[in-house]
Amino acid sequence: MHYASSQKILLVGEGDFSFALCLARAFETAYNMVATSLDSLEMLGKKYSNGVDNVRELEERGCIVLHGVDATQMSQHYFLSTQRFDRVIYNFPHVGFMFPEDSTCQIKLNKQLVKGFLMNAKLLLMNPAGEVHVSHKEGQPYSQWDLAKKAAKSGLVFHQKVPFRRTDYPGYSNKRADGYHADNSFPLFLASTFIFHLDSITS
């Protein structure tokens, strides 16, 4: 719906790489895509039942897959630092369940993750039409993450938000990505994709 094979796309924080694979299948190619994960390939295989197979198919379709990429430092990555993208996508960023989801400590850690990602994503955008997309659950405590405010401080402008429907992405399975239930999905009753543009004043 929001993506095309004509765009150069960076996917950040992929779980089992099923979202990237959904796009690749829709495009019938993945030469326009770079998909990244914080996990190593070995860890990916331990956490997700389909992770390694998804990566193999992505690579067969032409996608560049990178492991061990920290979203808060990715602009300094040896390869990513040489690239610029039309779309930078991070679906449901989360640091992992270190504290209860609605605790002050957990919210603070997630806000730091989002802030670091947005600052790095800005540096990897193509001027002037590049966009950063963050898909995010709404309601409490997620509204306390202040995505739009964090983006503004990073030199990005909030453009719009659109409903995120998992059914729009056949084959995509959002993952908890942490702990014993890493391979399980979580409910997405109310979720949106927040779209940010470069701030022409700061860019």
PDB file of C-alpha atoms in Angstrom:
ATOM      1  CA  MET A   1       0.000   0.000   0.000  1.00  0.00           C
ATOM      2  CA  HIS A   2       2.765   2.453   0.918  1.00  0.00           C
ATOM      3  CA  TYR A   3       5.736   0.816  -0.772  1.00  0.00           C
ATOM      4  CA  ALA A   4       6.898   0.136  -4.314  1.00  0.00           C
ATOM      5  CA  SER A   5       9.714  -1.684  -6.053  1.00  0.00           C
ATOM      6  CA  SER A   6      10.878   1.676  -7.430  1.00  0.00           C
ATOM      7  CA  GLN A   7      11.781   2.795  -3.907  1.00  0.00           C
ATOM      8  CA  LYS A   8      15.023   1.998  -2.166  1.00  0.00           C
ATOM      9  CA  ILE A   9      13.845   0.562   1.156  1.00  0.00           C
ATOM     10  CA  LEU A  10      15.642  -0.074   4.452  1.00  0.00           C
ATOM     11  CA  LEU A  11      13.887  -2.328   6.962  1.00  0.00           C
ATOM     12  CA  VAL A  12      15.127  -2.039  10.532  1.00  0.00           C
ATOM     13  CA  GLY A  13      14.647  -4.344  13.497  1.00  0.00           C
ATOM     14  CA  GLU A  14      13.144  -7.208  11.533  1.00  0.00           C
ATOM     15  CA  GLY A  15      12.052 -10.146  13.697  1.00  0.00           C
ATOM     16  CA  ASP A  16      11.754 -13.242  11.537  1.00  0.00           C
ATOM     17  CA  PHE A  17      12.072 -11.142   8.348  1.00  0.00           C
ATOM     18  CA  SER A  18       8.495 -11.979   7.342  1.00  0.00           C
ATOM     19  CA  PHE A  19       7.594  -8.333   6.714  1.00  0.00           C
ATOM     20  CA  ALA A  20      10.553  -7.892   4.364  1.00  0.00           C
ATOM     21  CA  LEU A  21       9.637 -11.130   2.623  1.00  0.00           C
ATOM     22  CA  CYS A  22       6.028 -10.003   2.227  1.00  0.00           C
ATOM     23  CA  LEU A  23       7.231  -6.911   0.341  1.00  0.00           C
ATOM     24  CA  ALA A  24       9.709  -8.926  -1.727  1.00  0.00           C
ATOM     25  CA  ARG A  25       6.994 -11.321  -2.838  1.00  0.00           C
ATOM     26  CA  ALA A  26       4.654  -8.460  -3.694  1.00  0.00           C
ATOM     27  CA  PHE A  27       7.387  -6.726  -5.709  1.00  0.00           C
ATOM     28  CA  GLU A  28       8.535 -10.048  -7.241  1.00  0.00           C
ATOM     29  CA  THR A  29      12.045  -8.828  -6.504  1.00  0.00           C
ATOM     30  CA  ALA A  30      14.058  -7.541  -3.546  1.00  0.00           C
ATOM     31  CA  TYR A  31      16.979  -5.844  -5.256  1.00  0.00           C
ATOM     32  CA  ASN A  32      15.656  -2.530  -3.971  1.00  0.00           C
ATOM     33  CA  MET A  33      15.692  -3.666  -0.339  1.00  0.00           C
ATOM     34  CA  VAL A  34      18.075  -3.898   2.598  1.00  0.00           C
ATOM     35  CA  ALA A  35      16.689  -5.771   5.615  1.00  0.00           C
ATOM     36  CA  THR A  36      18.402  -5.676   9.009  1.00  0.00           C
ATOM     37  CA  SER A  37      18.098  -7.311  12.407  1.00  0.00           C
ATOM     38  CA  LEU A  38      19.816  -6.907  15.750  1.00  0.00           C
ATOM     39  CA  ASP A  39      20.043 -10.694  16.000  1.00  0.00           C
ATOM     40  CA  SER A  40      22.898 -12.728  14.573  1.00  0.00           C
ATOM     41  CA  LEU A  41      21.951 -15.385  12.027  1.00  0.00           C
ATOM     42  CA  GLU A  42      22.576 -18.034  14.690  1.00  0.00           C
ATOM     43  CA  MET A  43      20.283 -16.292  17.173  1.00  0.00           C
ATOM     44  CA  LEU A  44      17.676 -15.804  14.478  1.00  0.00           C
ATOM     45  CA  GLY A  45      17.523 -19.557  13.963  1.00  0.00           C
ATOM     46  CA  LYS A  46      17.110 -20.166  17.690  1.00  0.00           C
ATOM     47  CA  LYS A  47      14.353 -17.595  18.171  1.00  0.00           C
ATOM     48  CA  TYR A  48      12.160 -17.982  15.103  1.00  0.00           C
ATOM     49  CA  SER A  49      10.894 -21.118  13.391  1.00  0.00           C
ATOM     50  CA  ASN A  50      10.884 -19.499   9.934  1.00  0.00           C
ATOM     51  CA  GLY A  51      13.622 -16.920  10.336  1.00  0.00           C
ATOM     52  CA  VAL A  52      16.464 -18.649   8.482  1.00  0.00           C
ATOM     53  CA  ASP A  53      14.203 -19.810   5.653  1.00  0.00           C
ATOM     54  CA  ASN A  54      12.848 -16.284   5.250  1.00  0.00           C
ATOM     55  CA  VAL A  55      16.362 -14.880   5.032  1.00  0.00           C
ATOM     56  CA  ARG A  56      17.354 -17.429   2.410  1.00  0.00           C
ATOM     57  CA  GLU A  57      14.380 -16.572   0.236  1.00  0.00           C
ATOM     58  CA  LEU A  58      15.032 -12.858   0.628  1.00  0.00           C
ATOM     59  CA  GLU A  59      18.624 -13.290  -0.469  1.00  0.00           C
ATOM     60  CA  GLU A  60      17.537 -15.422  -3.408  1.00  0.00           C
ATOM     61  CA  ARG A  61      15.246 -12.574  -4.450  1.00  0.00           C
ATOM     62  CA  GLY A  62      18.123 -10.091  -4.292  1.00  0.00           C
ATOM     63  CA  CYS A  63      17.684  -8.512  -0.861  1.00  0.00           C
ATOM     64  CA  ILE A  64      20.759  -7.521   1.128  1.00  0.00           C
ATOM     65  CA  VAL A  65      20.319  -8.950   4.638  1.00  0.00           C
ATOM     66  CA  LEU A  66      22.431  -7.604   7.495  1.00  0.00           C
ATOM     67  CA  HIS A  67      22.618  -9.068  11.002  1.00  0.00           C
ATOM     68  CA  GLY A  68      23.789  -7.455  14.229  1.00  0.00           C
ATOM     69  CA  VAL A  69      22.613  -3.975  13.236  1.00  0.00           C
ATOM     70  CA  ASP A  70      21.787  -1.665  16.145  1.00  0.00           C
ATOM     71  CA  ALA A  71      18.974   0.718  15.133  1.00  0.00           C
ATOM     72  CA  THR A  72      20.430   3.436  17.379  1.00  0.00           C
ATOM     73  CA  GLN A  73      23.852   3.308  15.676  1.00  0.00           C
ATOM     74  CA  MET A  74      23.019   2.170  12.149  1.00  0.00           C
ATOM     75  CA  SER A  75      24.126   5.384  10.440  1.00  0.00           C
ATOM     76  CA  GLN A  76      27.687   4.395  11.419  1.00  0.00           C
ATOM     77  CA  HIS A  77      27.385   0.877  10.006  1.00  0.00           C
ATOM     78  CA  TYR A  78      30.141   0.142   7.462  1.00  0.00           C
ATOM     79  CA  PHE A  79      27.634  -0.539   4.664  1.00  0.00           C
ATOM     80  CA  LEU A  80      24.577   1.490   5.629  1.00  0.00           C
ATOM     81  CA  SER A  81      26.678   4.632   6.060  1.00  0.00           C
ATOM     82  CA  THR A  82      27.349   4.546   2.309  1.00  0.00           C
ATOM     83  CA  GLN A  83      23.661   4.225   1.361  1.00  0.00           C
ATOM     84  CA  ARG A  84      20.621   6.512   1.207  1.00  0.00           C
ATOM     85  CA  PHE A  85      17.018   5.347   1.152  1.00  0.00           C
ATOM     86  CA  ASP A  86      13.580   6.486   0.036  1.00  0.00           C
ATOM     87  CA  ARG A  87      11.919   4.657   2.926  1.00  0.00           C
ATOM     88  CA  VAL A  88      13.270   3.610   6.320  1.00  0.00           C
ATOM     89  CA  ILE A  89      10.830   1.292   8.100  1.00  0.00           C
ATOM     90  CA  TYR A  90      10.786   0.091  11.694  1.00  0.00           C
ATOM     91  CA  ASN A  91       7.785  -1.982  12.735  1.00  0.00           C
ATOM     92  CA  PHE A  92       6.912  -2.064  16.430  1.00  0.00           C
ATOM     93  CA  PRO A  93      10.227  -1.034  17.990  1.00  0.00           C
ATOM     94  CA  HIS A  94      10.750  -2.459  21.474  1.00  0.00           C
ATOM     95  CA  VAL A  95      13.774  -3.004  23.704  1.00  0.00           C
ATOM     96  CA  GLY A  96      12.450  -6.248  25.183  1.00  0.00           C
ATOM     97  CA  PHE A  97      10.513  -6.934  28.356  1.00  0.00           C
ATOM     98  CA  MET A  98      12.897  -5.805  31.088  1.00  0.00           C
ATOM     99  CA  PHE A  99      10.159  -4.281  33.269  1.00  0.00           C
ATOM    100  CA  PRO A 100       6.345  -4.245  33.198  1.00  0.00           C
ATOM    101  CA  GLU A 101       5.164  -2.647  29.952  1.00  0.00           C
ATOM    102  CA  ASP A 102       3.534   0.337  31.668  1.00  0.00           C
ATOM    103  CA  SER A 103       6.366   1.003  34.129  1.00  0.00           C
ATOM    104  CA  THR A 104       8.322   4.233  33.996  1.00  0.00           C
ATOM    105  CA  CYS A 105      11.588   2.350  33.425  1.00  0.00           C
ATOM    106  CA  GLN A 106      10.228   0.329  30.496  1.00  0.00           C
ATOM    107  CA  ILE A 107       8.695   3.392  28.842  1.00  0.00           C
ATOM    108  CA  LYS A 108      11.946   5.319  29.245  1.00  0.00           C
ATOM    109  CA  LEU A 109      13.978   2.547  27.614  1.00  0.00           C
ATOM    110  CA  ASN A 110      11.584   2.318  24.671  1.00  0.00           C
ATOM    111  CA  LYS A 111      11.632   6.104  24.227  1.00  0.00           C
ATOM    112  CA  GLN A 112      15.435   6.008  24.124  1.00  0.00           C
ATOM    113  CA  LEU A 113      15.296   3.313  21.441  1.00  0.00           C
ATOM    114  CA  VAL A 114      12.878   5.324  19.305  1.00  0.00           C
ATOM    115  CA  LYS A 115      14.914   8.500  19.736  1.00  0.00           C
ATOM    116  CA  GLY A 116      18.138   6.769  18.707  1.00  0.00           C
ATOM    117  CA  PHE A 117      16.468   5.156  15.707  1.00  0.00           C
ATOM    118  CA  LEU A 118      14.927   8.407  14.457  1.00  0.00           C
ATOM    119  CA  MET A 119      18.217  10.299  14.743  1.00  0.00           C
ATOM    120  CA  ASN A 120      19.989   7.615  12.721  1.00  0.00           C
ATOM    121  CA  ALA A 121      17.178   7.122  10.205  1.00  0.00           C
ATOM    122  CA  LYS A 122      17.239  10.825   9.335  1.00  0.00           C
ATOM    123  CA  LEU A 123      20.874  10.525   8.275  1.00  0.00           C
ATOM    124  CA  LEU A 124      20.093   7.651   5.899  1.00  0.00           C
ATOM    125  CA  LEU A 125      17.223   9.332   4.031  1.00  0.00           C
ATOM    126  CA  MET A 126      17.401  10.564   0.475  1.00  0.00           C
ATOM    127  CA  ASN A 127      16.598  14.243   0.123  1.00  0.00           C
ATOM    128  CA  PRO A 128      14.043  15.655  -0.186  1.00  0.00           C
ATOM    129  CA  ALA A 129      11.269  13.076  -0.419  1.00  0.00           C
ATOM    130  CA  GLY A 130      12.532  10.348   1.892  1.00  0.00           C
ATOM    131  CA  GLU A 131      10.244   9.085   4.638  1.00  0.00           C
ATOM    132  CA  VAL A 132      10.655   7.302   7.956  1.00  0.00           C
ATOM    133  CA  HIS A 133       7.833   4.904   8.845  1.00  0.00           C
ATOM    134  CA  VAL A 134       7.330   3.666  12.406  1.00  0.00           C
ATOM    135  CA  SER A 135       4.496   1.213  13.028  1.00  0.00           C
ATOM    136  CA  HIS A 136       3.374   1.427  16.608  1.00  0.00           C
ATOM    137  CA  LYS A 137       0.621   0.267  18.935  1.00  0.00           C
ATOM    138  CA  GLU A 138      -1.645   3.027  20.201  1.00  0.00           C
ATOM    139  CA  GLY A 139      -3.293   3.666  23.534  1.00  0.00           C
ATOM    140  CA  GLN A 140      -1.636   3.372  26.934  1.00  0.00           C
ATOM    141  CA  PRO A 141       1.226   3.040  27.645  1.00  0.00           C
ATOM    142  CA  TYR A 142       2.396   3.408  24.041  1.00  0.00           C
ATOM    143  CA  SER A 143       1.125   6.964  23.613  1.00  0.00           C
ATOM    144  CA  GLN A 144       3.643   7.973  26.291  1.00  0.00           C
ATOM    145  CA  TRP A 145       6.488   7.204  23.892  1.00  0.00           C
ATOM    146  CA  ASP A 146       5.819  10.597  22.230  1.00  0.00           C
ATOM    147  CA  LEU A 147       6.826   9.573  18.709  1.00  0.00           C
ATOM    148  CA  ALA A 148       6.023  12.912  17.072  1.00  0.00           C
ATOM    149  CA  LYS A 149       7.915  14.857  19.732  1.00  0.00           C
ATOM    150  CA  LYS A 150      10.945  12.569  19.458  1.00  0.00           C
ATOM    151  CA  ALA A 151      10.891  12.944  15.679  1.00  0.00           C
ATOM    152  CA  ALA A 152      10.742  16.737  15.861  1.00  0.00           C
ATOM    153  CA  LYS A 153      13.774  16.808  18.143  1.00  0.00           C
ATOM    154  CA  SER A 154      15.589  14.647  15.589  1.00  0.00           C
ATOM    155  CA  GLY A 155      14.849  17.044  12.718  1.00  0.00           C
ATOM    156  CA  LEU A 156      11.930  15.108  11.279  1.00  0.00           C
ATOM    157  CA  VAL A 157       8.418  16.389  10.632  1.00  0.00           C
ATOM    158  CA  PHE A 158       5.300  14.361  11.368  1.00  0.00           C
ATOM    159  CA  HIS A 159       3.369  13.971   8.112  1.00  0.00           C
ATOM    160  CA  GLN A 160       0.515  11.600   8.877  1.00  0.00           C
ATOM    161  CA  LYS A 161      -0.460   8.351  10.493  1.00  0.00           C
ATOM    162  CA  VAL A 162      -2.348   5.572   8.776  1.00  0.00           C
ATOM    163  CA  PRO A 163      -3.923   2.427  10.228  1.00  0.00           C
ATOM    164  CA  PHE A 164      -1.609  -0.582  10.302  1.00  0.00           C
ATOM    165  CA  ARG A 165      -3.492  -3.713   9.317  1.00  0.00           C
ATOM    166  CA  ARG A 166      -1.597  -6.968   9.369  1.00  0.00           C
ATOM    167  CA  THR A 167      -3.961  -8.294   6.701  1.00  0.00           C
ATOM    168  CA  ASP A 168      -2.495  -5.729   4.268  1.00  0.00           C
ATOM    169  CA  TYR A 169       0.787  -7.683   4.435  1.00  0.00           C
ATOM    170  CA  PRO A 170       0.120 -11.367   3.629  1.00  0.00           C
ATOM    171  CA  GLY A 171       2.591 -13.646   5.356  1.00  0.00           C
ATOM    172  CA  TYR A 172       3.738 -11.053   7.885  1.00  0.00           C
ATOM    173  CA  SER A 173       3.865 -12.310  11.463  1.00  0.00           C
ATOM    174  CA  ASN A 174       4.746  -9.724  14.083  1.00  0.00           C
ATOM    175  CA  LYS A 175       6.892 -11.257  16.820  1.00  0.00           C
ATOM    176  CA  ARG A 176       7.358 -10.668  20.532  1.00  0.00           C
ATOM    177  CA  ALA A 177      11.085 -11.154  19.803  1.00  0.00           C
ATOM    178  CA  ASP A 178      12.098 -11.541  23.439  1.00  0.00           C
ATOM    179  CA  GLY A 179      12.213 -14.310  26.012  1.00  0.00           C
ATOM    180  CA  TYR A 180      10.716 -17.785  25.852  1.00  0.00           C
ATOM    181  CA  HIS A 181       7.854 -16.590  23.664  1.00  0.00           C
ATOM    182  CA  ALA A 182       9.968 -14.741  21.105  1.00  0.00           C
ATOM    183  CA  ASP A 183       8.341 -16.574  18.187  1.00  0.00           C
ATOM    184  CA  ASN A 184       4.802 -15.718  19.309  1.00  0.00           C
ATOM    185  CA  SER A 185       2.800 -12.896  17.785  1.00  0.00           C
ATOM    186  CA  PHE A 186       1.145 -10.175  19.850  1.00  0.00           C
ATOM    187  CA  PRO A 187      -2.297  -8.608  19.280  1.00  0.00           C
ATOM    188  CA  LEU A 188      -2.559  -5.551  17.038  1.00  0.00           C
ATOM    189  CA  PHE A 189      -6.069  -4.349  17.798  1.00  0.00           C
ATOM    190  CA  LEU A 190      -5.097  -0.691  17.465  1.00  0.00           C
ATOM    191  CA  ALA A 191      -1.905   0.137  15.600  1.00  0.00           C
ATOM    192  CA  SER A 192      -0.803   2.814  13.167  1.00  0.00           C
ATOM    193  CA  THR A 193       2.103   3.646  10.924  1.00  0.00           C
ATOM    194  CA  PHE A 194       3.532   7.069  11.732  1.00  0.00           C
ATOM    195  CA  ILE A 195       5.119   8.747   8.705  1.00  0.00           C
ATOM    196  CA  PHE A 196       7.823  11.383   9.064  1.00  0.00           C
ATOM    197  CA  HIS A 197       9.570  13.604   6.503  1.00  0.00           C
ATOM    198  CA  LEU A 198      12.808  15.486   6.671  1.00  0.00           C
ATOM    199  CA  ASP A 199      12.589  18.950   8.146  1.00  0.00           C
ATOM    200  CA  SER A 200      13.793  21.186   5.308  1.00  0.00           C
ATOM    201  CA  ILE A 201      15.173  23.699   7.819  1.00  0.00           C
ATOM    202  CA  THR A 202      17.497  21.213   9.518  1.00  0.00           C
ATOM    203  CA  SER A 203      18.270  18.992   6.508  1.00  0.00           C
TER     204      SER A 203
END
